[in-house]
XYZ file of C-alpha atoms in Angstrom:
646
model
C 62.783 107.937 71.470
C 59.164 107.770 69.359
C 57.988 105.758 71.656
C 58.873 107.608 74.951
C 57.184 110.990 72.782
C 53.922 108.705 72.679
C 54.234 107.675 76.049
C 54.534 110.879 77.671
C 51.709 112.561 75.189
C 49.411 109.148 76.227
C 50.407 110.190 80.029
C 49.556 113.759 79.697
C 46.183 113.683 77.229
C 44.587 110.288 78.768
C 43.871 111.840 82.343
C 42.230 114.737 80.477
C 40.201 112.557 78.127
C 39.005 110.541 80.718
C 37.733 113.418 82.820
C 36.160 114.745 79.944
C 33.948 111.961 79.123
C 32.899 111.301 82.696
C 32.000 114.407 84.127
C 28.548 115.727 83.005
C 28.320 119.305 81.394
C 26.614 122.021 83.033
C 23.661 122.786 81.279
C 23.577 126.193 79.082
C 20.778 128.682 79.044
C 18.866 128.766 75.830
C 18.199 132.372 73.974
C 14.571 133.588 75.173
C 14.160 135.036 71.748
C 14.835 132.015 69.773
C 13.077 129.041 70.182
C 15.215 125.385 70.864
C 14.898 123.540 67.657
C 12.664 120.336 67.648
C 14.686 117.088 68.120
C 14.585 114.473 65.493
C 12.010 111.464 66.034
C 14.418 109.051 65.538
C 17.735 108.260 66.926
C 20.649 108.014 64.563
C 21.121 103.641 63.922
C 24.809 103.959 65.146
C 23.554 104.965 68.914
C 22.674 101.356 69.406
C 25.974 99.855 68.743
C 27.526 102.367 70.812
C 26.230 100.649 73.840
C 28.872 97.937 75.030
C 28.065 95.330 77.462
C 29.648 95.436 80.423
C 32.050 92.172 80.265
C 33.417 94.148 76.926
C 33.675 97.323 78.947
C 35.813 95.989 81.841
C 38.458 94.032 79.181
C 39.093 97.372 77.684
C 39.168 99.306 81.025
C 41.523 96.470 81.952
C 43.892 96.450 78.921
C 43.933 100.754 78.769
C 45.377 100.217 82.587
C 47.714 97.911 81.921
C 48.798 100.118 78.757
C 49.228 102.798 81.177
C 51.272 100.962 83.917
C 53.878 100.139 81.256
C 53.870 103.480 79.895
C 54.584 104.695 83.309
C 57.186 102.333 83.752
C 59.045 103.371 80.600
C 59.097 106.691 81.037
C 60.330 106.231 84.971
C 62.977 104.131 83.210
C 63.625 106.821 80.719
C 64.057 109.328 83.697
C 66.484 107.593 85.829
C 68.942 106.381 83.652
C 70.916 109.828 84.102
C 70.434 109.588 87.978
C 71.627 105.556 88.182
C 74.315 106.893 85.717
C 75.566 109.527 87.744
C 75.454 107.877 91.312
C 78.069 104.901 89.132
C 80.087 107.507 87.699
C 80.399 109.084 91.072
C 78.488 112.174 90.484
C 75.435 113.106 91.874
C 72.922 110.375 93.289
C 69.614 112.361 93.181
C 68.490 115.952 92.041
C 68.806 118.913 94.267
C 65.989 119.371 96.879
C 64.131 123.183 97.166
C 65.470 122.583 100.949
C 68.216 124.995 101.237
C 70.482 122.592 104.001
C 70.782 119.095 104.314
C 72.897 117.498 106.733
C 74.112 113.978 106.103
C 76.391 111.668 107.711
C 76.858 109.615 111.212
C 78.265 109.194 114.325
C 80.504 106.307 115.208
C 82.064 104.592 118.096
C 84.436 101.307 117.593
C 86.134 99.109 119.728
C 88.641 96.588 118.047
C 91.118 93.792 120.047
C 94.211 92.422 117.940
C 95.877 89.463 119.053
C 99.284 88.201 117.687
C 99.586 90.079 114.626
C 102.816 89.978 114.399
C 102.137 85.901 114.457
C 105.074 85.634 116.851
C 107.236 85.506 113.704
C 110.030 87.628 115.310
C 112.035 90.132 112.784
C 112.465 89.931 109.170
C 115.774 90.628 107.283
C 115.773 94.350 107.910
C 114.635 94.030 111.517
C 111.245 94.381 111.229
C 108.153 92.800 113.080
C 105.121 91.886 110.574
C 103.125 94.285 113.187
C 103.889 96.609 116.025
C 104.703 94.784 119.341
C 103.597 96.377 122.637
C 106.622 97.969 124.354
C 108.938 95.630 126.161
C 108.084 92.574 124.010
C 109.739 91.108 121.059
C 106.743 88.790 120.284
C 103.043 88.290 120.687
C 101.016 91.070 122.436
C 97.410 92.327 122.294
C 96.246 95.625 120.711
C 92.818 96.901 122.274
C 91.416 100.171 121.989
C 88.281 102.139 120.818
C 87.767 105.372 118.271
C 85.206 107.512 117.459
C 84.529 109.795 114.273
C 81.540 112.324 113.204
C 81.233 112.835 109.661
C 79.122 115.678 108.691
C 78.049 115.780 104.994
C 76.467 119.059 104.293
C 74.601 119.865 101.037
C 73.698 123.582 100.192
C 70.913 123.802 97.370
C 71.488 126.936 95.739
C 68.615 126.313 93.017
C 67.142 123.135 91.616
C 70.043 122.516 89.463
C 72.713 123.599 91.477
C 74.245 122.555 95.187
C 77.539 122.557 96.889
C 78.451 119.355 98.738
C 81.126 118.794 101.342
C 82.876 116.238 103.766
C 83.753 117.307 107.431
C 85.211 115.111 110.040
C 85.314 115.627 113.593
C 87.432 113.479 115.832
C 88.437 111.578 113.167
C 89.297 108.289 114.541
C 90.178 109.618 117.802
C 91.264 106.975 120.214
C 88.762 106.810 123.385
C 91.227 108.009 126.163
C 93.427 110.302 124.342
C 93.190 114.079 124.557
C 93.704 113.677 128.133
C 93.808 116.312 130.440
C 97.325 117.695 131.871
C 95.829 117.112 135.574
C 96.119 113.579 135.152
C 99.442 112.191 136.162
C 100.533 115.140 135.776
C 103.165 116.714 138.939
C 101.173 119.868 138.847
C 97.843 118.784 139.650
C 96.082 120.050 142.390
C 94.680 116.806 143.267
C 96.706 114.992 146.317
C 97.146 112.157 143.697
C 96.964 113.130 140.235
C 95.324 109.980 139.384
C 92.021 111.035 140.338
C 92.283 114.118 138.516
C 90.967 113.699 134.617
C 88.862 115.435 131.973
C 88.496 115.334 128.071
C 89.696 118.556 126.664
C 91.128 119.553 123.173
C 94.678 121.394 123.069
C 96.415 122.519 120.373
C 100.159 121.088 119.574
C 98.768 117.794 121.664
C 101.780 115.424 121.192
C 99.160 112.574 121.544
C 96.867 113.325 118.425
C 98.131 112.698 115.201
C 95.702 114.576 113.226
C 93.639 117.702 113.389
C 90.429 117.610 115.920
C 88.579 118.901 112.521
C 89.350 117.756 109.257
C 87.278 119.300 106.354
C 88.182 116.472 103.607
C 85.752 117.346 100.386
C 83.955 120.265 98.799
C 82.672 120.231 95.784
C 79.644 121.597 93.524
C 77.449 120.349 91.019
C 75.485 122.157 88.363
C 73.284 120.330 86.117
C 73.054 122.044 83.014
C 70.700 121.607 79.693
C 73.398 119.236 78.047
C 75.016 117.204 81.439
C 75.872 117.430 84.848
C 79.102 119.978 85.373
C 81.108 118.757 89.128
C 83.866 120.608 90.130
C 86.187 120.817 93.271
C 87.676 118.231 95.628
C 85.658 115.186 95.487
C 85.010 111.871 96.120
C 86.251 109.007 93.335
C 85.173 105.864 92.436
C 84.604 103.221 89.951
C 83.233 99.226 89.502
C 84.161 97.238 92.660
C 86.381 99.199 93.921
C 89.739 97.700 93.559
C 91.532 101.012 91.818
C 89.224 103.960 92.894
C 87.191 103.343 95.781
C 85.093 106.333 97.807
C 84.974 104.544 101.058
C 81.558 105.710 101.983
C 81.043 102.494 104.552
C 80.154 103.470 107.860
C 83.405 101.222 108.701
C 85.703 102.114 106.132
C 88.769 104.341 106.956
C 90.307 105.092 103.642
C 88.727 106.834 100.333
C 89.977 108.209 97.467
C 89.690 112.160 97.075
C 90.410 113.691 93.510
C 90.715 117.485 93.029
C 88.765 117.205 89.524
C 86.527 118.806 86.983
C 84.373 116.584 85.214
C 81.432 116.628 82.941
C 78.954 114.089 82.686
C 77.016 113.621 79.437
C 73.350 112.387 79.231
C 73.077 108.905 78.266
C 73.278 108.175 74.153
C 71.569 105.896 72.109
C 74.133 103.283 70.583
C 73.836 99.822 69.028
C 74.863 98.581 72.162
C 72.590 100.419 74.483
C 72.726 103.645 76.006
C 75.956 104.770 77.186
C 76.929 107.118 79.602
C 80.106 109.300 79.046
C 82.419 111.288 81.305
C 85.487 113.272 80.719
C 87.478 114.121 83.650
C 90.575 116.513 84.324
C 92.137 115.599 87.683
C 95.060 117.801 89.366
C 97.285 115.721 90.725
C 100.187 117.954 92.095
C 100.491 121.212 91.579
C 104.529 120.938 92.580
C 106.333 123.970 94.243
C 104.077 126.977 95.637
C 105.005 130.630 96.004
C 103.265 132.725 98.859
C 101.962 135.898 98.552
C 104.389 138.186 97.292
C 103.208 140.899 98.885
C 101.727 139.707 101.956
C 103.650 136.080 102.657
C 102.594 132.893 104.261
C 98.635 132.648 105.147
C 97.598 135.546 103.705
C 96.327 136.462 100.055
C 96.961 133.519 97.398
C 99.759 131.254 97.064
C 100.525 130.825 93.168
C 102.159 128.042 91.402
C 105.628 128.685 90.763
C 106.335 126.529 87.856
C 104.461 124.741 85.247
C 107.155 122.097 84.730
C 106.454 120.198 87.352
C 102.466 119.811 87.290
C 100.794 116.522 87.416
C 97.624 115.978 85.658
C 95.303 112.810 84.639
C 93.208 113.042 81.664
C 90.421 110.437 82.064
C 87.108 109.353 80.932
C 84.549 106.841 82.363
C 82.141 105.033 79.940
C 79.327 103.017 80.895
C 76.350 100.936 79.714
C 73.992 100.890 82.452
C 70.366 99.617 83.700
C 68.302 101.500 85.866
C 66.759 99.409 89.003
C 63.460 99.653 87.032
C 64.812 97.996 84.334
C 66.865 95.374 86.173
C 63.643 94.586 87.692
C 61.498 94.339 84.765
C 64.520 91.988 82.606
C 64.079 89.580 85.823
C 60.918 89.388 86.221
C 60.609 88.623 82.586
C 63.493 86.368 82.594
C 65.898 88.011 80.916
C 69.243 88.999 81.683
C 70.883 92.585 82.580
C 74.425 93.036 81.066
C 76.351 96.345 82.311
C 79.849 96.946 81.285
C 82.213 100.327 81.298
C 85.805 101.597 80.795
C 87.764 103.735 82.971
C 90.809 105.334 81.341
C 93.504 107.304 82.899
C 96.384 109.064 81.042
C 99.119 110.590 83.953
C 101.782 112.377 83.195
C 104.444 114.685 85.222
C 107.519 116.484 83.548
C 109.956 117.508 86.907
C 109.636 117.387 90.184
C 111.412 119.273 93.211
C 111.854 116.617 96.415
C 113.100 119.151 98.311
C 109.758 120.835 98.046
C 108.112 117.909 99.166
C 110.001 117.778 102.582
C 110.382 121.570 103.222
C 107.296 123.148 101.728
C 107.245 126.701 101.934
C 110.246 126.634 104.203
C 112.324 125.910 101.469
C 113.958 127.981 98.662
C 114.036 126.313 94.665
C 115.469 128.951 92.441
C 118.207 126.550 91.736
C 117.641 124.300 88.822
C 120.065 121.825 90.235
C 117.409 120.791 92.872
C 115.127 119.524 90.070
C 114.621 115.980 88.880
C 113.501 115.071 85.417
C 110.758 112.737 85.642
C 109.734 112.329 82.493
C 106.938 110.305 83.638
C 103.573 108.873 82.217
C 100.851 105.948 82.762
C 98.051 104.502 81.053
C 95.925 103.007 83.103
C 92.970 100.951 82.068
C 90.158 99.624 83.916
C 87.257 97.277 82.621
C 84.323 96.419 84.792
C 81.259 94.406 83.831
C 78.385 92.998 85.535
C 75.851 89.967 84.574
C 72.101 89.507 86.287
C 70.123 86.552 85.459
C 67.401 85.178 87.914
C 69.232 84.339 91.372
C 72.492 84.799 89.386
C 75.125 87.686 90.058
C 78.361 87.953 88.283
C 80.656 90.590 88.642
C 84.182 91.462 87.901
C 86.865 94.272 87.167
C 90.147 94.105 85.509
C 93.169 96.767 85.696
C 96.054 97.452 83.789
C 98.682 100.207 84.310
C 101.804 100.468 81.520
C 104.062 103.406 82.318
C 107.236 104.802 82.805
C 109.524 106.965 85.518
C 112.474 108.551 83.831
C 114.122 108.906 87.222
C 113.475 107.680 90.373
C 115.379 108.722 93.635
C 116.304 107.706 97.204
C 117.892 110.028 100.519
C 120.447 108.214 101.965
C 122.539 109.701 105.018
C 125.695 111.999 104.571
C 128.902 110.094 105.123
C 129.765 112.865 107.378
C 127.037 113.605 109.263
C 124.090 111.122 109.612
C 121.308 113.547 110.366
C 121.684 115.315 106.823
C 120.110 113.181 104.023
C 120.695 113.869 100.239
C 118.909 112.572 97.374
C 120.432 109.911 95.503
C 119.029 108.634 91.853
C 118.009 105.374 91.050
C 117.751 105.716 87.417
C 114.790 105.128 85.162
C 111.494 102.867 86.207
C 109.231 100.803 84.035
C 105.523 100.322 85.546
C 103.879 97.152 84.266
C 100.968 96.144 86.542
C 97.932 94.391 86.234
C 95.211 93.119 89.072
C 91.794 91.623 88.874
C 89.059 90.334 90.974
C 85.661 88.201 89.914
C 82.938 87.977 92.277
C 79.964 85.716 92.031
C 76.638 85.632 93.903
C 73.638 82.912 94.114
C 70.497 83.778 95.863
C 69.420 79.920 97.261
C 66.809 81.320 99.278
C 65.756 84.417 97.566
C 65.819 87.191 99.946
C 67.209 84.937 103.093
C 70.506 83.043 102.057
C 73.003 84.149 99.668
C 76.236 82.209 98.548
C 79.048 82.969 96.376
C 83.143 83.371 96.002
C 85.685 86.216 94.996
C 88.630 85.522 93.513
C 91.071 88.190 93.279
C 94.350 88.828 91.802
C 96.949 91.419 91.975
C 100.337 91.147 89.677
C 103.607 90.779 91.908
C 107.531 91.568 91.643
C 110.510 89.754 92.490
C 111.858 91.933 94.685
C 112.304 91.592 98.261
C 109.123 92.552 100.134
C 105.630 92.841 99.380
C 105.597 96.977 98.291
C 102.965 98.419 100.524
C 106.106 100.543 102.471
C 108.554 101.045 99.545
C 110.156 103.493 101.635
C 110.752 101.965 105.077
C 114.447 101.823 104.492
C 114.952 105.212 102.908
C 117.418 107.448 104.854
C 118.730 104.306 106.923
C 122.303 104.093 105.007
C 125.254 106.357 103.399
C 124.703 104.403 100.064
C 121.415 103.727 98.189
C 122.357 99.912 97.823
C 122.848 99.670 101.094
C 119.259 101.142 101.921
C 117.486 98.509 99.512
C 116.213 95.873 102.102
C 117.463 92.135 101.630
C 115.332 89.117 100.653
C 113.500 87.767 103.596
C 112.165 91.435 104.219
C 108.853 91.757 104.906
C 108.603 95.291 102.780
C 110.380 97.172 100.635
C 110.792 98.967 97.273
C 110.318 97.110 94.271
C 113.010 98.509 92.116
C 116.419 99.399 92.400
C 118.259 95.411 92.736
C 120.964 94.996 90.272
C 119.456 94.878 86.936
C 115.718 95.103 88.671
C 114.450 98.650 86.753
C 110.538 97.910 86.649
C 107.888 97.950 89.343
C 105.225 95.349 88.364
C 103.329 94.581 91.688
C 99.784 96.140 91.625
C 98.168 97.209 94.849
C 94.355 97.128 95.544
C 92.611 100.108 97.177
C 93.089 100.138 100.644
C 89.037 100.873 100.689
C 88.811 97.204 99.161
C 87.908 95.246 102.081
C 88.722 91.300 101.771
C 89.463 89.934 105.438
C 90.099 91.411 109.045
C 93.434 90.180 109.708
C 96.360 89.675 106.897
C 95.349 92.047 104.188
C 93.515 94.794 106.370
C 95.471 94.564 109.388
C 98.776 93.108 108.627
C 99.822 93.845 105.087
C 97.808 96.426 104.373
C 96.980 96.392 100.501
C 96.298 93.408 98.644
C 99.425 93.356 96.449
C 101.937 90.442 94.946
C 99.068 87.867 95.574
C 95.810 85.786 94.824
C 93.045 84.839 97.240
C 89.876 82.924 96.765
C 86.997 84.336 99.292
C 84.169 81.744 99.560
C 81.376 83.495 101.233
C 77.653 83.119 102.750
C 74.732 85.741 103.716
C 72.077 84.876 106.217
C 69.498 87.785 106.797
C 68.130 85.733 109.851
C 65.640 88.834 110.360
C 64.512 91.829 108.760
C 67.756 94.635 109.439
C 69.555 91.299 110.748
C 72.559 89.895 108.589
C 74.838 87.407 109.656
C 78.335 87.257 106.818
C 81.093 84.525 106.843
C 83.907 84.053 104.748
C 87.018 82.056 104.065
C 89.852 83.461 102.805
C 92.899 81.444 101.681
C 95.957 83.976 100.270
C 99.074 83.249 98.542
C 102.170 85.313 97.273
C 102.512 85.406 93.569
C 106.451 85.561 94.295
C 108.181 83.495 96.897
C 110.953 85.869 96.994
C 108.686 88.519 98.083
C 107.917 86.799 101.159
C 109.696 87.019 104.523
C 110.218 83.381 104.196
C 113.190 83.982 101.539
C 116.871 83.857 102.094
C 119.541 85.594 100.057
C 122.575 83.460 99.579
C 125.931 85.079 98.854
C 128.392 83.852 96.168
C 132.000 84.313 95.581
C 132.033 85.474 92.293
C 131.375 89.392 92.057
C 128.570 90.852 90.597
C 128.318 94.556 88.860
C 126.854 97.382 90.942
C 127.120 94.798 93.993
C 130.374 93.125 94.943
C 129.140 91.072 97.557
C 126.517 89.369 95.609
C 124.024 89.700 98.244
C 121.077 89.917 96.069
C 122.524 87.272 93.531
C 120.777 83.882 94.613
C 117.604 83.447 96.675
C 116.459 80.211 98.583
C 113.562 79.460 100.061
C 110.672 81.498 99.833
C 107.365 79.676 100.468
C 104.318 81.496 98.238
C 101.602 79.955 101.056
C 100.537 82.717 103.038
C 97.695 81.465 105.427
C 94.002 81.040 105.857
C 91.604 83.310 107.695
C 87.953 82.585 109.164
C 85.887 86.044 109.235
C 82.144 86.709 110.600
C 80.310 89.445 110.832
C 76.742 90.282 112.131
C 75.198 93.486 111.610
C 71.956 95.469 113.013
C 70.192 97.701 111.048
C 67.471 98.854 113.070
C 65.602 101.366 110.110
C 65.840 104.375 112.147
C 69.383 105.510 111.518
C 70.984 103.026 114.384
C 73.563 100.712 113.110
C 75.380 98.150 115.121
C 78.150 95.303 114.351
C 80.535 92.539 115.653
C 83.188 91.069 113.741
C 85.302 88.361 114.734
C 88.152 86.545 112.256
C 91.205 83.961 113.062
C 94.042 83.851 110.970
C 96.457 80.325 110.563
C 99.532 81.706 109.214
C 101.837 79.406 106.718
C 105.547 78.859 105.853
C 105.379 82.197 103.267
C 105.075 84.685 106.686
C 107.986 82.729 108.452
C 111.019 85.119 109.031
C 113.624 83.275 106.875
C 115.272 80.184 108.490
C 113.566 80.850 111.850
C 111.950 77.094 112.750
C 109.773 78.355 115.517
C 105.795 77.622 115.511
C 104.239 80.507 113.975
C 101.244 82.132 116.115
C 97.559 81.995 115.353
C 96.090 85.762 115.102
C 92.614 86.762 115.771
C 90.783 90.008 115.895
C 87.485 90.853 117.698
C 85.721 94.154 116.380
C 82.464 95.857 117.479
C 81.041 99.212 115.968
C 77.779 101.459 116.883
C 76.961 104.034 114.643
C 74.018 106.794 114.299
C 73.364 107.548 110.907
C 71.457 110.680 110.065
């Protein structure tokens, strides 16, 4: 701190002193009545020594300039600590400007071709394919389409210290060729042949659209106070590599975490292990049952929380030690390492829940306490992140652990007398025991030209049938809960509920965290109950033209989770399951497959970006459906994208 203060004083005073010494003074007029005193005959003896030779003066000047540069770098680094910390913590990346309205965002158009994503594997034990097949086909098929999105991210700079930010998506992932006019292929077309009449227009309640044409997704405010940055509203959430919390801010992203949050980012504090940034957080996860305005009804006035008992809250904090870009540059130039690390902790809790409200919303009445389910749930989430930089090396890792409890879980089953009616059936208490992690390494083989590296990812698994990305796949399909549970050999299903199984142990990577093009992104959805190894390479061919390549091997943690598992019945009855359907498991190969992906990206530097991707996936026996001996098909994908960023 003393050094910083001295640097600030020197930076402020040095230009003034130099200006005073280098600028000649204007002569002052002497008083007419008083004669000027006579000058001494000889100069003081020290004046002769005041004259320095040019070499000495030049050396001193160089030393002074170097000291000034070092001081400026240090001051800049100190001033950027808060900015860098705020960006990493998911807060403001740069201070508000005086311009009142700023518009950022992009418009993109993407094309996608998916071939044989069902892998010709047929149906699993629950009657589902790995990926939807075209109408009229039971295996194979090609899906090709294109979609668009206009994302607008406005910023209202109310003052130098207050601003409001938002995110609005227009025609978000609307498929090109949707929103077709009713004049196309319509019996009421005025054209002789309806096929010729076509136009694009948006209509209310369009059955071909699965989302609104305009979707306001985020809106929050940021207030820079003397003691930190206050943020409140519906805002993005991100941390570390992004396997747990990921804002999904890339041009090609579809997913991203958004939280109803109040947080306060404190300035970096000096500690024995360096400057630490602390951000306490309160998240409003669920408010539960809401009542409309009691005077005017739905859509008018303000709805309010009907009860506090079903509120779900998360109390969290982020704490991290971060180097600024200038600090990293100076350390690496000096041959030193840069070490950064942090912890993101969440405590989430909920007492009760009203399942009927989740299904019916405002159209239901929930005055009867019998409709409530006592959750008594809590979860501790620990997320550790670290990054090490030295020379050409970069190593970054993130590890997550979840420990919690859900007092009562339930599913919906069919009424025996009326299959169209669903009733709730309890499945009892469930424990949460999950963990996951990712390790990413990079080496600049040719600085600013060629990078080689690798990534290892692990997500804990569960021995229950299926991977667990679609846990409610069979809900409401049977008259009892045990019949609604999937058999072994199913690709998806809940990870609890089997006889003796009262825990969920599979960790799921955030869907915005990209690993590949086909298996995890396209077929299974999220990385879960598996580990993968991903060697990669990046070649900067020309400024703005980048080629990325990766090879991904994936393997399940539990063979019983894969579609290859087969349930074997036993003659001895089992408590809670008389036919013993889930007593023994045979087969269940763990290897899932290997995939090769490539991506070519062009950035013009003027806001235009384009990219093309290609991927090939060779499945292994872990994705073979049960005892089906037929050969699995090889899947491949071809994608492209065009974007204008503003």
